[in-house]
């Protein structure tokens, strides 16, 4: 993004706004996930530059504050989705074979494909629920899944419930889940 000299000056004048957003939203945390406060400051500066470049008048600080925070949130959500995908890949590798005579359920690959495509658009708590549903389809209990996820079995059930509600709002997903449940 190319800023004019006036826009560059406006960014420099309003750098304190990025600190204000971080102070208000992070409430003393020195890091969020793998991002340090300095990393998030840099991301916030990108939001400030975007606000400066798209400013159409009005109260700049209110507009910029929102864009700075949204830029930070976008980066954190994206990082969380990537981390969840990596964690699920680890679950898949680390899951032991069931040795108590139970048979793993056959997974309908159309359903799996649909769930994977939905995961790309879903919020983090729904992604965890979809991951849990996939593991349940392989024959694992909430308690076993919770151990791998580092969550209680009740929390795993809550993730699954939220994922099912999310999937019901998507006609194709809801139809496939009904077929699969039958």
mmCIF file with all atom_site columns, C-alpha atoms in Angstrom:
data_model
loop_
_atom_site.group_PDB
_atom_site.id
_atom_site.type_symbol
_atom_site.label_atom_id
_atom_site.label_alt_id
_atom_site.label_comp_id
_atom_site.label_asym_id
_atom_site.label_entity_id
_atom_site.label_seq_id
_atom_site.pdbx_PDB_ins_code
_atom_site.Cartn_x
_atom_site.Cartn_y
_atom_site.Cartn_z
_atom_site.occupancy
_atom_site.B_iso_or_equiv
_atom_site.pdbx_formal_charge
_atom_site.auth_seq_id
_atom_site.auth_comp_id
_atom_site.auth_asym_id
_atom_site.auth_atom_id
_atom_site.pdbx_PDB_model_num
ATOM 1   C CA . UNK A 1 1   ? 0.000   0.000   0.000  1.00 0.00 ? 1   UNK A CA 1
ATOM 2   C CA . UNK A 1 2   ? 1.391   3.360   -1.002 1.00 0.00 ? 2   UNK A CA 1
ATOM 3   C CA . UNK A 1 3   ? 0.664   6.295   1.313  1.00 0.00 ? 3   UNK A CA 1
ATOM 4   C CA . UNK A 1 4   ? 1.044   9.962   0.455  1.00 0.00 ? 4   UNK A CA 1
ATOM 5   C CA . UNK A 1 5   ? 3.228   12.199  2.632  1.00 0.00 ? 5   UNK A CA 1
ATOM 6   C CA . UNK A 1 6   ? 0.112   13.550  4.372  1.00 0.00 ? 6   UNK A CA 1
ATOM 7   C CA . UNK A 1 7   ? -1.113  10.029  5.056  1.00 0.00 ? 7   UNK A CA 1
ATOM 8   C CA . UNK A 1 8   ? 2.320   9.003   6.376  1.00 0.00 ? 8   UNK A CA 1
ATOM 9   C CA . UNK A 1 9   ? 2.270   12.004  8.718  1.00 0.00 ? 9   UNK A CA 1
ATOM 10  C CA . UNK A 1 10  ? -1.227  11.030  9.893  1.00 0.00 ? 10  UNK A CA 1
ATOM 11  C CA . UNK A 1 11  ? -0.021  7.489   10.632 1.00 0.00 ? 11  UNK A CA 1
ATOM 12  C CA . UNK A 1 12  ? 2.913   8.821   12.659 1.00 0.00 ? 12  UNK A CA 1
ATOM 13  C CA . UNK A 1 13  ? 0.627   11.185  14.580 1.00 0.00 ? 13  UNK A CA 1
ATOM 14  C CA . UNK A 1 14  ? -1.744  8.342   15.481 1.00 0.00 ? 14  UNK A CA 1
ATOM 15  C CA . UNK A 1 15  ? 0.697   5.558   16.460 1.00 0.00 ? 15  UNK A CA 1
ATOM 16  C CA . UNK A 1 16  ? -0.458  6.019   20.038 1.00 0.00 ? 16  UNK A CA 1
ATOM 17  C CA . UNK A 1 17  ? -3.866  4.761   18.927 1.00 0.00 ? 17  UNK A CA 1
ATOM 18  C CA . UNK A 1 18  ? -2.347  1.323   18.233 1.00 0.00 ? 18  UNK A CA 1
ATOM 19  C CA . UNK A 1 19  ? -0.971  1.275   21.800 1.00 0.00 ? 19  UNK A CA 1
ATOM 20  C CA . UNK A 1 20  ? -4.404  2.303   23.071 1.00 0.00 ? 20  UNK A CA 1
ATOM 21  C CA . UNK A 1 21  ? -6.122  -0.572  21.218 1.00 0.00 ? 21  UNK A CA 1
ATOM 22  C CA . UNK A 1 22  ? -3.579  -3.067  22.565 1.00 0.00 ? 22  UNK A CA 1
ATOM 23  C CA . UNK A 1 23  ? -3.953  -1.707  26.090 1.00 0.00 ? 23  UNK A CA 1
ATOM 24  C CA . UNK A 1 24  ? -7.755  -1.802  25.966 1.00 0.00 ? 24  UNK A CA 1
ATOM 25  C CA . UNK A 1 25  ? -8.098  -5.212  24.371 1.00 0.00 ? 25  UNK A CA 1
ATOM 26  C CA . UNK A 1 26  ? -5.145  -7.189  25.754 1.00 0.00 ? 26  UNK A CA 1
ATOM 27  C CA . UNK A 1 27  ? -5.471  -5.875  29.319 1.00 0.00 ? 27  UNK A CA 1
ATOM 28  C CA . UNK A 1 28  ? -1.822  -6.387  30.286 1.00 0.00 ? 28  UNK A CA 1
ATOM 29  C CA . UNK A 1 29  ? -1.170  -9.636  28.425 1.00 0.00 ? 29  UNK A CA 1
ATOM 30  C CA . UNK A 1 30  ? 2.346   -9.743  27.025 1.00 0.00 ? 30  UNK A CA 1
ATOM 31  C CA . UNK A 1 31  ? 1.383   -12.194 24.270 1.00 0.00 ? 31  UNK A CA 1
ATOM 32  C CA . UNK A 1 32  ? -1.561  -13.912 22.625 1.00 0.00 ? 32  UNK A CA 1
ATOM 33  C CA . UNK A 1 33  ? -0.833  -17.379 21.334 1.00 0.00 ? 33  UNK A CA 1
ATOM 34  C CA . UNK A 1 34  ? 2.430   -17.238 19.437 1.00 0.00 ? 34  UNK A CA 1
ATOM 35  C CA . UNK A 1 35  ? 2.181   -13.464 18.914 1.00 0.00 ? 35  UNK A CA 1
ATOM 36  C CA . UNK A 1 36  ? 4.032   -11.102 21.237 1.00 0.00 ? 36  UNK A CA 1
ATOM 37  C CA . UNK A 1 37  ? 2.718   -7.643  22.024 1.00 0.00 ? 37  UNK A CA 1
ATOM 38  C CA . UNK A 1 38  ? 5.313   -6.231  19.584 1.00 0.00 ? 38  UNK A CA 1
ATOM 39  C CA . UNK A 1 39  ? 4.047   -8.530  16.814 1.00 0.00 ? 39  UNK A CA 1
ATOM 40  C CA . UNK A 1 40  ? 0.505   -7.366  17.449 1.00 0.00 ? 40  UNK A CA 1
ATOM 41  C CA . UNK A 1 41  ? 1.687   -3.744  17.450 1.00 0.00 ? 41  UNK A CA 1
ATOM 42  C CA . UNK A 1 42  ? 3.072   -4.284  13.936 1.00 0.00 ? 42  UNK A CA 1
ATOM 43  C CA . UNK A 1 43  ? -0.213  -5.832  12.817 1.00 0.00 ? 43  UNK A CA 1
ATOM 44  C CA . UNK A 1 44  ? -2.074  -2.920  14.395 1.00 0.00 ? 44  UNK A CA 1
ATOM 45  C CA . UNK A 1 45  ? 0.129   -0.505  12.426 1.00 0.00 ? 45  UNK A CA 1
ATOM 46  C CA . UNK A 1 46  ? -1.037  -2.202  9.237  1.00 0.00 ? 46  UNK A CA 1
ATOM 47  C CA . UNK A 1 47  ? -4.620  -1.553  10.345 1.00 0.00 ? 47  UNK A CA 1
ATOM 48  C CA . UNK A 1 48  ? -3.730  2.085   11.050 1.00 0.00 ? 48  UNK A CA 1
ATOM 49  C CA . UNK A 1 49  ? -2.238  2.436   7.554  1.00 0.00 ? 49  UNK A CA 1
ATOM 50  C CA . UNK A 1 50  ? -5.389  0.931   6.038  1.00 0.00 ? 50  UNK A CA 1
ATOM 51  C CA . UNK A 1 51  ? -7.526  3.329   8.058  1.00 0.00 ? 51  UNK A CA 1
ATOM 52  C CA . UNK A 1 52  ? -5.432  6.275   6.881  1.00 0.00 ? 52  UNK A CA 1
ATOM 53  C CA . UNK A 1 53  ? -5.601  5.168   3.250  1.00 0.00 ? 53  UNK A CA 1
ATOM 54  C CA . UNK A 1 54  ? -9.388  4.701   3.301  1.00 0.00 ? 54  UNK A CA 1
ATOM 55  C CA . UNK A 1 55  ? -10.361 7.628   5.553  1.00 0.00 ? 55  UNK A CA 1
ATOM 56  C CA . UNK A 1 56  ? -13.285 9.595   4.127  1.00 0.00 ? 56  UNK A CA 1
ATOM 57  C CA . UNK A 1 57  ? -13.586 12.166  6.880  1.00 0.00 ? 57  UNK A CA 1
ATOM 58  C CA . UNK A 1 58  ? -15.460 12.007  10.128 1.00 0.00 ? 58  UNK A CA 1
ATOM 59  C CA . UNK A 1 59  ? -13.937 10.991  13.436 1.00 0.00 ? 59  UNK A CA 1
ATOM 60  C CA . UNK A 1 60  ? -10.696 9.344   12.387 1.00 0.00 ? 60  UNK A CA 1
ATOM 61  C CA . UNK A 1 61  ? -9.783  7.856   15.762 1.00 0.00 ? 61  UNK A CA 1
ATOM 62  C CA . UNK A 1 62  ? -13.070 5.924   16.028 1.00 0.00 ? 62  UNK A CA 1
ATOM 63  C CA . UNK A 1 63  ? -12.707 4.589   12.487 1.00 0.00 ? 63  UNK A CA 1
ATOM 64  C CA . UNK A 1 64  ? -9.022  3.752   12.897 1.00 0.00 ? 64  UNK A CA 1
ATOM 65  C CA . UNK A 1 65  ? -9.544  2.094   16.297 1.00 0.00 ? 65  UNK A CA 1
ATOM 66  C CA . UNK A 1 66  ? -12.012 -0.337  14.739 1.00 0.00 ? 66  UNK A CA 1
ATOM 67  C CA . UNK A 1 67  ? -9.776  -1.121  11.753 1.00 0.00 ? 67  UNK A CA 1
ATOM 68  C CA . UNK A 1 68  ? -6.722  -1.645  13.972 1.00 0.00 ? 68  UNK A CA 1
ATOM 69  C CA . UNK A 1 69  ? -8.603  -4.091  16.182 1.00 0.00 ? 69  UNK A CA 1
ATOM 70  C CA . UNK A 1 70  ? -10.109 -5.936  13.209 1.00 0.00 ? 70  UNK A CA 1
ATOM 71  C CA . UNK A 1 71  ? -6.673  -6.347  11.631 1.00 0.00 ? 71  UNK A CA 1
ATOM 72  C CA . UNK A 1 72  ? -5.333  -7.833  14.872 1.00 0.00 ? 72  UNK A CA 1
ATOM 73  C CA . UNK A 1 73  ? -8.361  -10.130 15.218 1.00 0.00 ? 73  UNK A CA 1
ATOM 74  C CA . UNK A 1 74  ? -8.026  -11.341 11.620 1.00 0.00 ? 74  UNK A CA 1
ATOM 75  C CA . UNK A 1 75  ? -4.411  -12.375 12.214 1.00 0.00 ? 75  UNK A CA 1
ATOM 76  C CA . UNK A 1 76  ? -5.243  -14.123 15.496 1.00 0.00 ? 76  UNK A CA 1
ATOM 77  C CA . UNK A 1 77  ? -8.209  -15.999 13.999 1.00 0.00 ? 77  UNK A CA 1
ATOM 78  C CA . UNK A 1 78  ? -6.125  -17.124 11.017 1.00 0.00 ? 78  UNK A CA 1
ATOM 79  C CA . UNK A 1 79  ? -3.320  -18.302 13.314 1.00 0.00 ? 79  UNK A CA 1
ATOM 80  C CA . UNK A 1 80  ? -5.828  -20.171 15.480 1.00 0.00 ? 80  UNK A CA 1
ATOM 81  C CA . UNK A 1 81  ? -7.329  -21.960 12.469 1.00 0.00 ? 81  UNK A CA 1
ATOM 82  C CA . UNK A 1 82  ? -3.855  -22.981 11.289 1.00 0.00 ? 82  UNK A CA 1
ATOM 83  C CA . UNK A 1 83  ? -2.970  -24.192 14.778 1.00 0.00 ? 83  UNK A CA 1
ATOM 84  C CA . UNK A 1 84  ? -6.205  -26.190 14.997 1.00 0.00 ? 84  UNK A CA 1
ATOM 85  C CA . UNK A 1 85  ? -5.473  -27.843 11.649 1.00 0.00 ? 85  UNK A CA 1
ATOM 86  C CA . UNK A 1 86  ? -1.964  -28.755 12.809 1.00 0.00 ? 86  UNK A CA 1
ATOM 87  C CA . UNK A 1 87  ? -3.263  -30.056 16.133 1.00 0.00 ? 87  UNK A CA 1
ATOM 88  C CA . UNK A 1 88  ? -5.840  -32.223 14.364 1.00 0.00 ? 88  UNK A CA 1
ATOM 89  C CA . UNK A 1 89  ? -3.113  -33.641 12.116 1.00 0.00 ? 89  UNK A CA 1
ATOM 90  C CA . UNK A 1 90  ? -1.219  -34.504 15.305 1.00 0.00 ? 90  UNK A CA 1
ATOM 91  C CA . UNK A 1 91  ? -4.344  -36.206 16.706 1.00 0.00 ? 91  UNK A CA 1
ATOM 92  C CA . UNK A 1 92  ? -4.585  -38.310 13.584 1.00 0.00 ? 92  UNK A CA 1
ATOM 93  C CA . UNK A 1 93  ? -0.950  -39.443 13.919 1.00 0.00 ? 93  UNK A CA 1
ATOM 94  C CA . UNK A 1 94  ? -1.098  -40.028 17.683 1.00 0.00 ? 94  UNK A CA 1
ATOM 95  C CA . UNK A 1 95  ? -4.408  -41.883 17.903 1.00 0.00 ? 95  UNK A CA 1
ATOM 96  C CA . UNK A 1 96  ? -3.729  -45.444 19.020 1.00 0.00 ? 96  UNK A CA 1
ATOM 97  C CA . UNK A 1 97  ? -5.551  -48.347 17.475 1.00 0.00 ? 97  UNK A CA 1
ATOM 98  C CA . UNK A 1 98  ? -8.512  -49.550 19.479 1.00 0.00 ? 98  UNK A CA 1
ATOM 99  C CA . UNK A 1 99  ? -7.470  -52.906 20.878 1.00 0.00 ? 99  UNK A CA 1
ATOM 100 C CA . UNK A 1 100 ? -10.558 -53.860 22.862 1.00 0.00 ? 100 UNK A CA 1
ATOM 101 C CA . UNK A 1 101 ? -12.306 -55.545 19.955 1.00 0.00 ? 101 UNK A CA 1
ATOM 102 C CA . UNK A 1 102 ? -14.215 -52.458 18.838 1.00 0.00 ? 102 UNK A CA 1
ATOM 103 C CA . UNK A 1 103 ? -14.323 -51.778 15.141 1.00 0.00 ? 103 UNK A CA 1
ATOM 104 C CA . UNK A 1 104 ? -13.641 -48.309 13.857 1.00 0.00 ? 104 UNK A CA 1
ATOM 105 C CA . UNK A 1 105 ? -16.663 -46.971 12.065 1.00 0.00 ? 105 UNK A CA 1
ATOM 106 C CA . UNK A 1 106 ? -16.357 -46.583 8.357  1.00 0.00 ? 106 UNK A CA 1
ATOM 107 C CA . UNK A 1 107 ? -16.430 -42.913 7.481  1.00 0.00 ? 107 UNK A CA 1
ATOM 108 C CA . UNK A 1 108 ? -18.500 -41.715 4.585  1.00 0.00 ? 108 UNK A CA 1
ATOM 109 C CA . UNK A 1 109 ? -15.919 -39.817 2.551  1.00 0.00 ? 109 UNK A CA 1
ATOM 110 C CA . UNK A 1 110 ? -18.486 -37.415 1.116  1.00 0.00 ? 110 UNK A CA 1
ATOM 111 C CA . UNK A 1 111 ? -19.360 -36.364 4.642  1.00 0.00 ? 111 UNK A CA 1
ATOM 112 C CA . UNK A 1 112 ? -15.689 -36.017 5.564  1.00 0.00 ? 112 UNK A CA 1
ATOM 113 C CA . UNK A 1 113 ? -15.035 -33.921 2.472  1.00 0.00 ? 113 UNK A CA 1
ATOM 114 C CA . UNK A 1 114 ? -17.976 -31.665 3.344  1.00 0.00 ? 114 UNK A CA 1
ATOM 115 C CA . UNK A 1 115 ? -16.818 -31.296 6.947  1.00 0.00 ? 115 UNK A CA 1
ATOM 116 C CA . UNK A 1 116 ? -13.297 -30.408 5.849  1.00 0.00 ? 116 UNK A CA 1
ATOM 117 C CA . UNK A 1 117 ? -14.618 -27.768 3.442  1.00 0.00 ? 117 UNK A CA 1
ATOM 118 C CA . UNK A 1 118 ? -16.844 -26.317 6.186  1.00 0.00 ? 118 UNK A CA 1
ATOM 119 C CA . UNK A 1 119 ? -13.863 -26.140 8.569  1.00 0.00 ? 119 UNK A CA 1
ATOM 120 C CA . UNK A 1 120 ? -12.243 -23.509 6.347  1.00 0.00 ? 120 UNK A CA 1
ATOM 121 C CA . UNK A 1 121 ? -15.181 -21.137 6.950  1.00 0.00 ? 121 UNK A CA 1
ATOM 122 C CA . UNK A 1 122 ? -16.042 -22.066 10.527 1.00 0.00 ? 122 UNK A CA 1
ATOM 123 C CA . UNK A 1 123 ? -15.137 -20.212 13.732 1.00 0.00 ? 123 UNK A CA 1
ATOM 124 C CA . UNK A 1 124 ? -12.556 -21.920 16.006 1.00 0.00 ? 124 UNK A CA 1
ATOM 125 C CA . UNK A 1 125 ? -15.048 -23.512 18.443 1.00 0.00 ? 125 UNK A CA 1
ATOM 126 C CA . UNK A 1 126 ? -16.923 -25.063 15.498 1.00 0.00 ? 126 UNK A CA 1
ATOM 127 C CA . UNK A 1 127 ? -13.671 -26.382 14.007 1.00 0.00 ? 127 UNK A CA 1
ATOM 128 C CA . UNK A 1 128 ? -12.956 -28.175 17.298 1.00 0.00 ? 128 UNK A CA 1
ATOM 129 C CA . UNK A 1 129 ? -16.446 -29.661 17.195 1.00 0.00 ? 129 UNK A CA 1
ATOM 130 C CA . UNK A 1 130 ? -15.976 -30.877 13.627 1.00 0.00 ? 130 UNK A CA 1
ATOM 131 C CA . UNK A 1 131 ? -12.638 -32.435 14.585 1.00 0.00 ? 131 UNK A CA 1
ATOM 132 C CA . UNK A 1 132 ? -14.358 -34.177 17.501 1.00 0.00 ? 132 UNK A CA 1
ATOM 133 C CA . UNK A 1 133 ? -17.147 -35.416 15.209 1.00 0.00 ? 133 UNK A CA 1
ATOM 134 C CA . UNK A 1 134 ? -14.598 -36.909 12.835 1.00 0.00 ? 134 UNK A CA 1
ATOM 135 C CA . UNK A 1 135 ? -12.899 -38.715 15.717 1.00 0.00 ? 135 UNK A CA 1
ATOM 136 C CA . UNK A 1 136 ? -16.263 -39.914 17.061 1.00 0.00 ? 136 UNK A CA 1
ATOM 137 C CA . UNK A 1 137 ? -17.012 -41.349 13.633 1.00 0.00 ? 137 UNK A CA 1
ATOM 138 C CA . UNK A 1 138 ? -13.846 -43.418 14.029 1.00 0.00 ? 138 UNK A CA 1
ATOM 139 C CA . UNK A 1 139 ? -15.175 -44.860 17.276 1.00 0.00 ? 139 UNK A CA 1
ATOM 140 C CA . UNK A 1 140 ? -13.611 -42.676 19.956 1.00 0.00 ? 140 UNK A CA 1
ATOM 141 C CA . UNK A 1 141 ? -15.457 -41.474 23.037 1.00 0.00 ? 141 UNK A CA 1
ATOM 142 C CA . UNK A 1 142 ? -15.722 -37.886 24.257 1.00 0.00 ? 142 UNK A CA 1
ATOM 143 C CA . UNK A 1 143 ? -13.383 -38.738 27.115 1.00 0.00 ? 143 UNK A CA 1
ATOM 144 C CA . UNK A 1 144 ? -10.685 -40.092 24.728 1.00 0.00 ? 144 UNK A CA 1
ATOM 145 C CA . UNK A 1 145 ? -11.088 -37.115 22.396 1.00 0.00 ? 145 UNK A CA 1
ATOM 146 C CA . UNK A 1 146 ? -10.938 -34.751 25.362 1.00 0.00 ? 146 UNK A CA 1
ATOM 147 C CA . UNK A 1 147 ? -7.643  -36.274 26.463 1.00 0.00 ? 147 UNK A CA 1
ATOM 148 C CA . UNK A 1 148 ? -6.139  -35.639 23.035 1.00 0.00 ? 148 UNK A CA 1
ATOM 149 C CA . UNK A 1 149 ? -7.587  -32.122 22.843 1.00 0.00 ? 149 UNK A CA 1
ATOM 150 C CA . UNK A 1 150 ? -6.700  -31.236 26.407 1.00 0.00 ? 150 UNK A CA 1
ATOM 151 C CA . UNK A 1 151 ? -10.357 -30.615 27.241 1.00 0.00 ? 151 UNK A CA 1
ATOM 152 C CA . UNK A 1 152 ? -13.007 -32.215 29.436 1.00 0.00 ? 152 UNK A CA 1
ATOM 153 C CA . UNK A 1 153 ? -15.473 -34.634 27.887 1.00 0.00 ? 153 UNK A CA 1
ATOM 154 C CA . UNK A 1 154 ? -18.250 -32.121 28.631 1.00 0.00 ? 154 UNK A CA 1
ATOM 155 C CA . UNK A 1 155 ? -16.372 -29.459 26.667 1.00 0.00 ? 155 UNK A CA 1
ATOM 156 C CA . UNK A 1 156 ? -15.946 -31.866 23.743 1.00 0.00 ? 156 UNK A CA 1
ATOM 157 C CA . UNK A 1 157 ? -19.719 -32.480 23.815 1.00 0.00 ? 157 UNK A CA 1
ATOM 158 C CA . UNK A 1 158 ? -20.280 -28.705 23.784 1.00 0.00 ? 158 UNK A CA 1
ATOM 159 C CA . UNK A 1 159 ? -17.956 -28.336 20.780 1.00 0.00 ? 159 UNK A CA 1
ATOM 160 C CA . UNK A 1 160 ? -19.887 -31.053 18.935 1.00 0.00 ? 160 UNK A CA 1
ATOM 161 C CA . UNK A 1 161 ? -23.219 -29.434 19.793 1.00 0.00 ? 161 UNK A CA 1
ATOM 162 C CA . UNK A 1 162 ? -22.053 -26.060 18.462 1.00 0.00 ? 162 UNK A CA 1
ATOM 163 C CA . UNK A 1 163 ? -20.698 -27.716 15.323 1.00 0.00 ? 163 UNK A CA 1
ATOM 164 C CA . UNK A 1 164 ? -24.033 -29.466 14.703 1.00 0.00 ? 164 UNK A CA 1
ATOM 165 C CA . UNK A 1 165 ? -25.915 -26.167 15.082 1.00 0.00 ? 165 UNK A CA 1
ATOM 166 C CA . UNK A 1 166 ? -23.492 -24.539 12.649 1.00 0.00 ? 166 UNK A CA 1
ATOM 167 C CA . UNK A 1 167 ? -23.900 -27.398 10.159 1.00 0.00 ? 167 UNK A CA 1
ATOM 168 C CA . UNK A 1 168 ? -27.709 -27.228 10.356 1.00 0.00 ? 168 UNK A CA 1
ATOM 169 C CA . UNK A 1 169 ? -27.467 -23.677 9.010  1.00 0.00 ? 169 UNK A CA 1
ATOM 170 C CA . UNK A 1 170 ? -25.810 -25.004 5.862  1.00 0.00 ? 170 UNK A CA 1
ATOM 171 C CA . UNK A 1 171 ? -28.344 -26.961 3.765  1.00 0.00 ? 171 UNK A CA 1
ATOM 172 C CA . UNK A 1 172 ? -25.842 -29.261 2.032  1.00 0.00 ? 172 UNK A CA 1
ATOM 173 C CA . UNK A 1 173 ? -24.083 -30.078 5.303  1.00 0.00 ? 173 UNK A CA 1
ATOM 174 C CA . UNK A 1 174 ? -27.345 -30.662 7.147  1.00 0.00 ? 174 UNK A CA 1
ATOM 175 C CA . UNK A 1 175 ? -28.584 -33.021 4.435  1.00 0.00 ? 175 UNK A CA 1
ATOM 176 C CA . UNK A 1 176 ? -25.332 -35.019 4.460  1.00 0.00 ? 176 UNK A CA 1
ATOM 177 C CA . UNK A 1 177 ? -25.344 -35.261 8.259  1.00 0.00 ? 177 UNK A CA 1
ATOM 178 C CA . UNK A 1 178 ? -28.930 -36.629 8.198  1.00 0.00 ? 178 UNK A CA 1
ATOM 179 C CA . UNK A 1 179 ? -27.933 -39.287 5.659  1.00 0.00 ? 179 UNK A CA 1
ATOM 180 C CA . UNK A 1 180 ? -24.843 -40.168 7.683  1.00 0.00 ? 180 UNK A CA 1
ATOM 181 C CA . UNK A 1 181 ? -26.758 -40.370 10.981 1.00 0.00 ? 181 UNK A CA 1
ATOM 182 C CA . UNK A 1 182 ? -29.312 -42.776 9.483  1.00 0.00 ? 182 UNK A CA 1
#
